[in-house]
Structure formats: C-alpha cells, structure tokens
PDB file of C-alpha atoms in Angstrom:
ATOM      1  CA  MET A1261      98.459  69.163  78.715  1.00  0.00           C
ATOM      2  CA  VAL A1262      94.936  69.010  77.219  1.00  0.00           C
ATOM      3  CA  THR A1263      96.149  70.229  73.849  1.00  0.00           C
ATOM      4  CA  GLU A1264      98.748  67.468  73.787  1.00  0.00           C
ATOM      5  CA  LEU A1265      96.155  64.860  74.880  1.00  0.00           C
ATOM      6  CA  TYR A1266      93.785  66.019  72.189  1.00  0.00           C
ATOM      7  CA  ARG A1267      96.503  66.017  69.516  1.00  0.00           C
ATOM      8  CA  VAL A1268      97.637  62.494  70.388  1.00  0.00           C
ATOM      9  CA  TYR A1269      94.367  60.796  71.319  1.00  0.00           C
ATOM     10  CA  GLY A1270      91.625  62.948  69.735  1.00  0.00           C
ATOM     11  CA  ARG A1271      91.219  61.083  66.438  1.00  0.00           C
ATOM     12  CA  PRO A1272      91.387  57.502  67.775  1.00  0.00           C
ATOM     13  CA  LEU A1273      89.082  58.413  70.653  1.00  0.00           C
ATOM     14  CA  LEU A1274      86.601  60.035  68.263  1.00  0.00           C
ATOM     15  CA  SER A1275      86.607  56.902  66.078  1.00  0.00           C
ATOM     16  CA  PHE A1276      85.935  54.749  69.124  1.00  0.00           C
ATOM     17  CA  VAL A1277      83.149  57.003  70.411  1.00  0.00           C
ATOM     18  CA  LEU A1278      81.513  57.217  66.972  1.00  0.00           C
ATOM     19  CA  ARG A1279      80.933  53.448  67.181  1.00  0.00           C
ATOM     20  CA  LEU A1280      79.493  53.817  70.685  1.00  0.00           C
ATOM     21  CA  THR A1281      77.091  56.562  69.604  1.00  0.00           C
ATOM     22  CA  GLY A1282      75.876  54.768  66.492  1.00  0.00           C
ATOM     23  CA  GLY A1283      77.562  57.255  64.158  1.00  0.00           C
ATOM     24  CA  ASP A1284      76.119  60.391  65.774  1.00  0.00           C
ATOM     25  CA  ARG A1285      79.053  62.722  65.146  1.00  0.00           C
ATOM     26  CA  HIS A1286      77.767  65.649  67.220  1.00  0.00           C
ATOM     27  CA  TRP A1287      77.159  63.427  70.230  1.00  0.00           C
ATOM     28  CA  ALA A1288      80.549  61.748  69.735  1.00  0.00           C
ATOM     29  CA  GLU A1289      82.336  65.103  69.616  1.00  0.00           C
ATOM     30  CA  ASP A1290      80.564  66.171  72.810  1.00  0.00           C
ATOM     31  CA  VAL A1291      81.649  62.934  74.496  1.00  0.00           C
ATOM     32  CA  VAL A1292      85.271  63.386  73.394  1.00  0.00           C
ATOM     33  CA  GLN A1293      85.245  66.970  74.665  1.00  0.00           C
ATOM     34  CA  GLU A1294      83.808  65.879  78.029  1.00  0.00           C
ATOM     35  CA  THR A1295      86.385  63.088  78.208  1.00  0.00           C
ATOM     36  CA  MET A1296      89.207  65.565  77.652  1.00  0.00           C
ATOM     37  CA  ILE A1297      87.800  67.876  80.334  1.00  0.00           C
ATOM     38  CA  ARG A1298      87.723  64.984  82.796  1.00  0.00           C
ATOM     39  CA  ALA A1299      91.283  64.032  81.849  1.00  0.00           C
ATOM     40  CA  TRP A1300      92.390  67.614  82.494  1.00  0.00           C
ATOM     41  CA  ARG A1301      90.625  67.615  85.881  1.00  0.00           C
ATOM     42  CA  SER A1302      92.238  64.285  86.771  1.00  0.00           C
ATOM     43  CA  ALA A1303      95.699  65.129  85.391  1.00  0.00           C
ATOM     44  CA  HIS A1304      97.295  64.728  88.804  1.00  0.00           C
ATOM     45  CA  GLN A1305      95.963  61.125  89.017  1.00  0.00           C
ATOM     46  CA  LEU A1306      97.067  59.989  85.551  1.00  0.00           C
ATOM     47  CA  ASP A1307     100.174  57.857  85.240  1.00  0.00           C
ATOM     48  CA  ALA A1308     102.694  59.927  83.304  1.00  0.00           C
ATOM     49  CA  ASN A1309     104.777  56.799  82.659  1.00  0.00           C
ATOM     50  CA  ALA A1310     101.924  54.848  81.020  1.00  0.00           C
ATOM     51  CA  THR A1311     102.597  53.815  77.440  1.00  0.00           C
ATOM     52  CA  SER A1312      99.126  54.996  76.405  1.00  0.00           C
ATOM     53  CA  LEU A1313      96.291  56.871  78.042  1.00  0.00           C
ATOM     54  CA  LEU A1314      93.846  55.646  75.398  1.00  0.00           C
ATOM     55  CA  PRO A1315      92.459  52.782  77.550  1.00  0.00           C
ATOM     56  CA  TRP A1316      91.703  55.221  80.376  1.00  0.00           C
ATOM     57  CA  LEU A1317      90.190  57.782  77.979  1.00  0.00           C
ATOM     58  CA  ALA A1318      88.114  55.064  76.249  1.00  0.00           C
ATOM     59  CA  THR A1319      86.753  53.871  79.602  1.00  0.00           C
ATOM     60  CA  VAL A1320      85.784  57.414  80.587  1.00  0.00           C
ATOM     61  CA  ALA A1321      84.174  58.026  77.182  1.00  0.00           C
ATOM     62  CA  ARG A1322      82.243  54.740  77.350  1.00  0.00           C
ATOM     63  CA  ARG A1323      80.904  55.665  80.777  1.00  0.00           C
ATOM     64  CA  ILE A1324      79.848  59.096  79.505  1.00  0.00           C
ATOM     65  CA  VAL A1325      77.949  57.479  76.611  1.00  0.00           C
ATOM     66  CA  ILE A1326      76.266  55.031  79.007  1.00  0.00           C
ATOM     67  CA  ASP A1327      75.291  57.880  81.339  1.00  0.00           C
ATOM     68  CA  ASP A1328      73.891  59.875  78.395  1.00  0.00           C
ATOM     69  CA  GLN A1329      71.835  56.888  77.231  1.00  0.00           C
ATOM     70  CA  ARG A1330      70.475  56.308  80.724  1.00  0.00           C
ATOM     71  CA  ARG A1331      69.591  59.985  81.033  1.00  0.00           C
ATOM     72  CA  LYS A1332      67.747  59.908  77.675  1.00  0.00           C
ATOM     73  CA  ASN A1333      65.837  56.774  78.661  1.00  0.00           C
ATOM     74  CA  ALA A1334      64.949  58.122  82.096  1.00  0.00           C
ATOM     75  CA  ARG A1335      62.644  60.813  80.754  1.00  0.00           C
ATOM     76  CA  PRO A1336      60.072  60.632  77.990  1.00  0.00           C
ATOM     77  CA  GLN A1337      61.030  61.752  74.538  1.00  0.00           C
ATOM     78  CA  GLU A1338      60.058  65.328  73.801  1.00  0.00           C
ATOM     79  CA  ALA A1339      57.384  65.711  71.157  1.00  0.00           C
ATOM     80  CA  GLY A1340      57.572  69.404  70.429  1.00  0.00           C
ATOM     81  CA  GLU A1341      54.706  71.874  70.470  1.00  0.00           C
ATOM     82  CA  GLY A1342      52.856  70.696  67.332  1.00  0.00           C
ATOM     83  CA  PRO A1343      50.731  67.875  68.762  1.00  0.00           C
ATOM     84  CA  LEU A1344      49.995  69.808  71.943  1.00  0.00           C
ATOM     85  CA  GLU A1345      48.482  72.756  70.074  1.00  0.00           C
ATOM     86  CA  ASN A1346      45.644  70.599  68.752  1.00  0.00           C
ATOM     87  CA  MET A1347      45.093  68.613  71.939  1.00  0.00           C
ATOM     88  CA  ARG A1348      41.989  69.501  73.854  1.00  0.00           C
ATOM     89  CA  ALA A1349      42.332  69.784  77.593  1.00  0.00           C
ATOM     90  CA  PRO A1350      39.279  68.803  79.619  1.00  0.00           C
ATOM     91  CA  ASP A1351      38.043  71.826  81.499  1.00  0.00           C
ATOM     92  CA  GLY A1352      34.586  70.593  82.488  1.00  0.00           C
ATOM     93  CA  LEU A1353      32.820  73.018  80.172  1.00  0.00           C
ATOM     94  CA  GLU A1354      31.734  70.313  77.741  1.00  0.00           C
ATOM     95  CA  ASP A1355      30.296  68.212  80.566  1.00  0.00           C
ATOM     96  CA  LEU A1356      28.417  71.238  81.865  1.00  0.00           C
ATOM     97  CA  LEU A1357      27.016  72.069  78.424  1.00  0.00           C
ATOM     98  CA  ARG A1358      26.054  68.434  77.867  1.00  0.00           C
ATOM     99  CA  SER A1359      24.171  68.324  81.182  1.00  0.00           C
ATOM    100  CA  VAL A1360      22.341  71.574  80.325  1.00  0.00           C
ATOM    101  CA  VAL A1361      21.283  70.217  76.928  1.00  0.00           C
ATOM    102  CA  VAL A1362      20.136  66.908  78.437  1.00  0.00           C
ATOM    103  CA  SER A1363      18.222  68.755  81.162  1.00  0.00           C
ATOM    104  CA  GLU A1364      16.433  70.878  78.550  1.00  0.00           C
ATOM    105  CA  ALA A1365      15.645  67.795  76.478  1.00  0.00           C
ATOM    106  CA  LEU A1366      14.244  66.031  79.545  1.00  0.00           C
ATOM    107  CA  LEU A1367      11.957  69.002  80.197  1.00  0.00           C
ATOM    108  CA  ALA A1368      10.538  68.524  76.691  1.00  0.00           C
ATOM    109  CA  LEU A1369       9.353  64.996  77.629  1.00  0.00           C
ATOM    110  CA  SER A1370       5.998  64.161  79.153  1.00  0.00           C
ATOM    111  CA  PRO A1371       5.924  63.893  82.960  1.00  0.00           C
ATOM    112  CA  ALA A1372       5.469  60.098  82.757  1.00  0.00           C
ATOM    113  CA  HIS A1373       8.524  59.710  80.518  1.00  0.00           C
ATOM    114  CA  ARG A1374      10.633  62.007  82.720  1.00  0.00           C
ATOM    115  CA  GLU A1375       9.566  60.065  85.798  1.00  0.00           C
ATOM    116  CA  ILE A1376      10.424  56.653  84.306  1.00  0.00           C
ATOM    117  CA  LEU A1377      13.863  57.825  83.094  1.00  0.00           C
ATOM    118  CA  ASN A1378      14.514  59.406  86.473  1.00  0.00           C
ATOM    119  CA  GLU A1379      13.766  56.122  88.239  1.00  0.00           C
ATOM    120  CA  THR A1380      15.605  53.766  85.886  1.00  0.00           C
ATOM    121  CA  PHE A1381      18.606  55.817  84.746  1.00  0.00           C
ATOM    122  CA  PHE A1382      19.279  58.519  87.279  1.00  0.00           C
ATOM    123  CA  ARG A1383      18.368  56.526  90.383  1.00  0.00           C
ATOM    124  CA  ASP A1384      19.769  53.346  88.825  1.00  0.00           C
ATOM    125  CA  ARG A1385      16.773  51.184  89.695  1.00  0.00           C
ATOM    126  CA  THR A1386      15.938  47.961  87.929  1.00  0.00           C
ATOM    127  CA  VAL A1387      12.688  47.625  86.014  1.00  0.00           C
ATOM    128  CA  ASN A1388      11.201  45.625  88.899  1.00  0.00           C
ATOM    129  CA  GLU A1389      12.321  48.176  91.505  1.00  0.00           C
ATOM    130  CA  ALA A1390      10.960  51.078  89.442  1.00  0.00           C
ATOM    131  CA  ALA A1391       7.634  49.267  88.967  1.00  0.00           C
ATOM    132  CA  LYS A1392       7.336  48.625  92.686  1.00  0.00           C
ATOM    133  CA  HIS A1393       8.316  52.210  93.603  1.00  0.00           C
ATOM    134  CA  LEU A1394       5.902  53.779  91.092  1.00  0.00           C
ATOM    135  CA  GLY A1395       3.133  51.252  91.705  1.00  0.00           C
ATOM    136  CA  ILE A1396       2.779  50.285  88.025  1.00  0.00           C
ATOM    137  CA  PRO A1397       3.193  46.947  86.196  1.00  0.00           C
ATOM    138  CA  VAL A1398       6.651  45.854  84.987  1.00  0.00           C
ATOM    139  CA  GLY A1399       5.439  45.781  81.373  1.00  0.00           C
ATOM    140  CA  THR A1400       4.354  49.416  81.638  1.00  0.00           C
ATOM    141  CA  VAL A1401       7.790  50.384  82.948  1.00  0.00           C
ATOM    142  CA  LYS A1402       9.461  48.613  80.013  1.00  0.00           C
ATOM    143  CA  SER A1403       7.278  50.269  77.384  1.00  0.00           C
ATOM    144  CA  ARG A1404       7.591  53.720  79.002  1.00  0.00           C
ATOM    145  CA  VAL A1405      11.381  53.394  79.070  1.00  0.00           C
ATOM    146  CA  TYR A1406      11.381  52.410  75.405  1.00  0.00           C
ATOM    147  CA  TYR A1407       9.183  55.328  74.311  1.00  0.00           C
ATOM    148  CA  ALA A1408      10.861  57.777  76.696  1.00  0.00           C
ATOM    149  CA  LEU A1409      14.264  56.998  75.179  1.00  0.00           C
ATOM    150  CA  ARG A1410      12.884  57.467  71.672  1.00  0.00           C
ATOM    151  CA  ALA A1411      11.360  60.804  72.681  1.00  0.00           C
ATOM    152  CA  LEU A1412      14.603  61.855  74.379  1.00  0.00           C
ATOM    153  CA  ARG A1413      16.597  61.019  71.249  1.00  0.00           C
ATOM    154  CA  VAL A1414      14.278  63.218  69.167  1.00  0.00           C
ATOM    155  CA  ALA A1415      14.508  66.036  71.722  1.00  0.00           C
ATOM    156  CA  LEU A1416      18.313  65.835  71.700  1.00  0.00           C
ATOM    157  CA  GLU A1417      18.451  65.792  67.893  1.00  0.00           C
ATOM    158  CA  GLU A1418      16.306  68.936  67.860  1.00  0.00           C
ATOM    159  CA  ARG A1419      18.996  70.568  70.024  1.00  0.00           C
ATOM    160  CA  GLY A1420      21.788  69.523  67.638  1.00  0.00           C
ATOM    161  CA  VAL A1421      22.994  66.469  69.547  1.00  0.00           C
ATOM    162  CA  THR A1422      23.542  63.449  67.322  1.00  0.00           C
ATOM    163  CA  PRO A1423      24.513  59.947  68.417  1.00  0.00           C
TER     164      PRO A1423
END
C-alpha cells in the first residue's frame, strides 16, 4: 500500500512540499515521509474509489509544514555553544571584590572625607540634610564632598581601579 502510494504520488508530492518549505529538500523529504506514514495509518479511512489521493496527501503535508513552522517559532533559535563560552555569568564575586576595594580606598581617606561621603552617598542625604546632621555649613559640605571624591578617585586608581 505505502510503496504504491509512494510510487504514484511521491514525486508530485515532493514538488509541492518543496515549494511549501522554501526549497529545503531535507525538510521536504521529511514531510513527504511523515505524510506517507499518516496515509498508511489512515489507510482504512481513505476512499479507494477516489480518482486521486493527491489532494488529501497535499492537505496532510501542508498541515505538517504549518505545524513544523509553528514549532520552530514557538521556541527561540538555538545559538550553539560558541557565544555561551565567552559569556560571563554574574556570580556576585565581582561585586564583592569591588566593595572590598572601595572599602579599602575609603579607609585611606581622612576621617572628615569618609564622614561626608558616608552621609551624602551611603545614607543618601542631601547637602542640606548632611550639613544639619553634622552641624557644619552647607558650603563646607559641598567642598568636602568635592575633595573627598577627588581623594577617593586617587585611592581607587592606586588600587588599579580606573574609571
């Protein structure tokens, strides 16, 4: 039965499926093979008196191609291993090392500079709030922040950290 179906309808079905698959011969051959398997499984339902089974086979093949396309579009395209080998996965180690380096650099600052950076950056206070909390003028807070940041940059550069 299947051998006869394939002998009679194999070539025209393959031509039809090649158009559906955009000329992908391997995919088209797989679709034709699957179509023949489904015809064999449904042999008891096929009309033996039909003049041609090609319309039924073409419909089955078209549906297989549509299902394959939907399946391909449903999941992301595979990229292979190449790009993943060079991709860095965040493990928290860099953040830990960065915080250690910054902590060491902060220790290299004067107590006044550490205190002003602590108030403005780490406690997220405005210049006015920091001035009020520390009991110093706003202008002093501004100048200390400026010089503290310059000193911190130098301390970080000494530890190999560059902007």
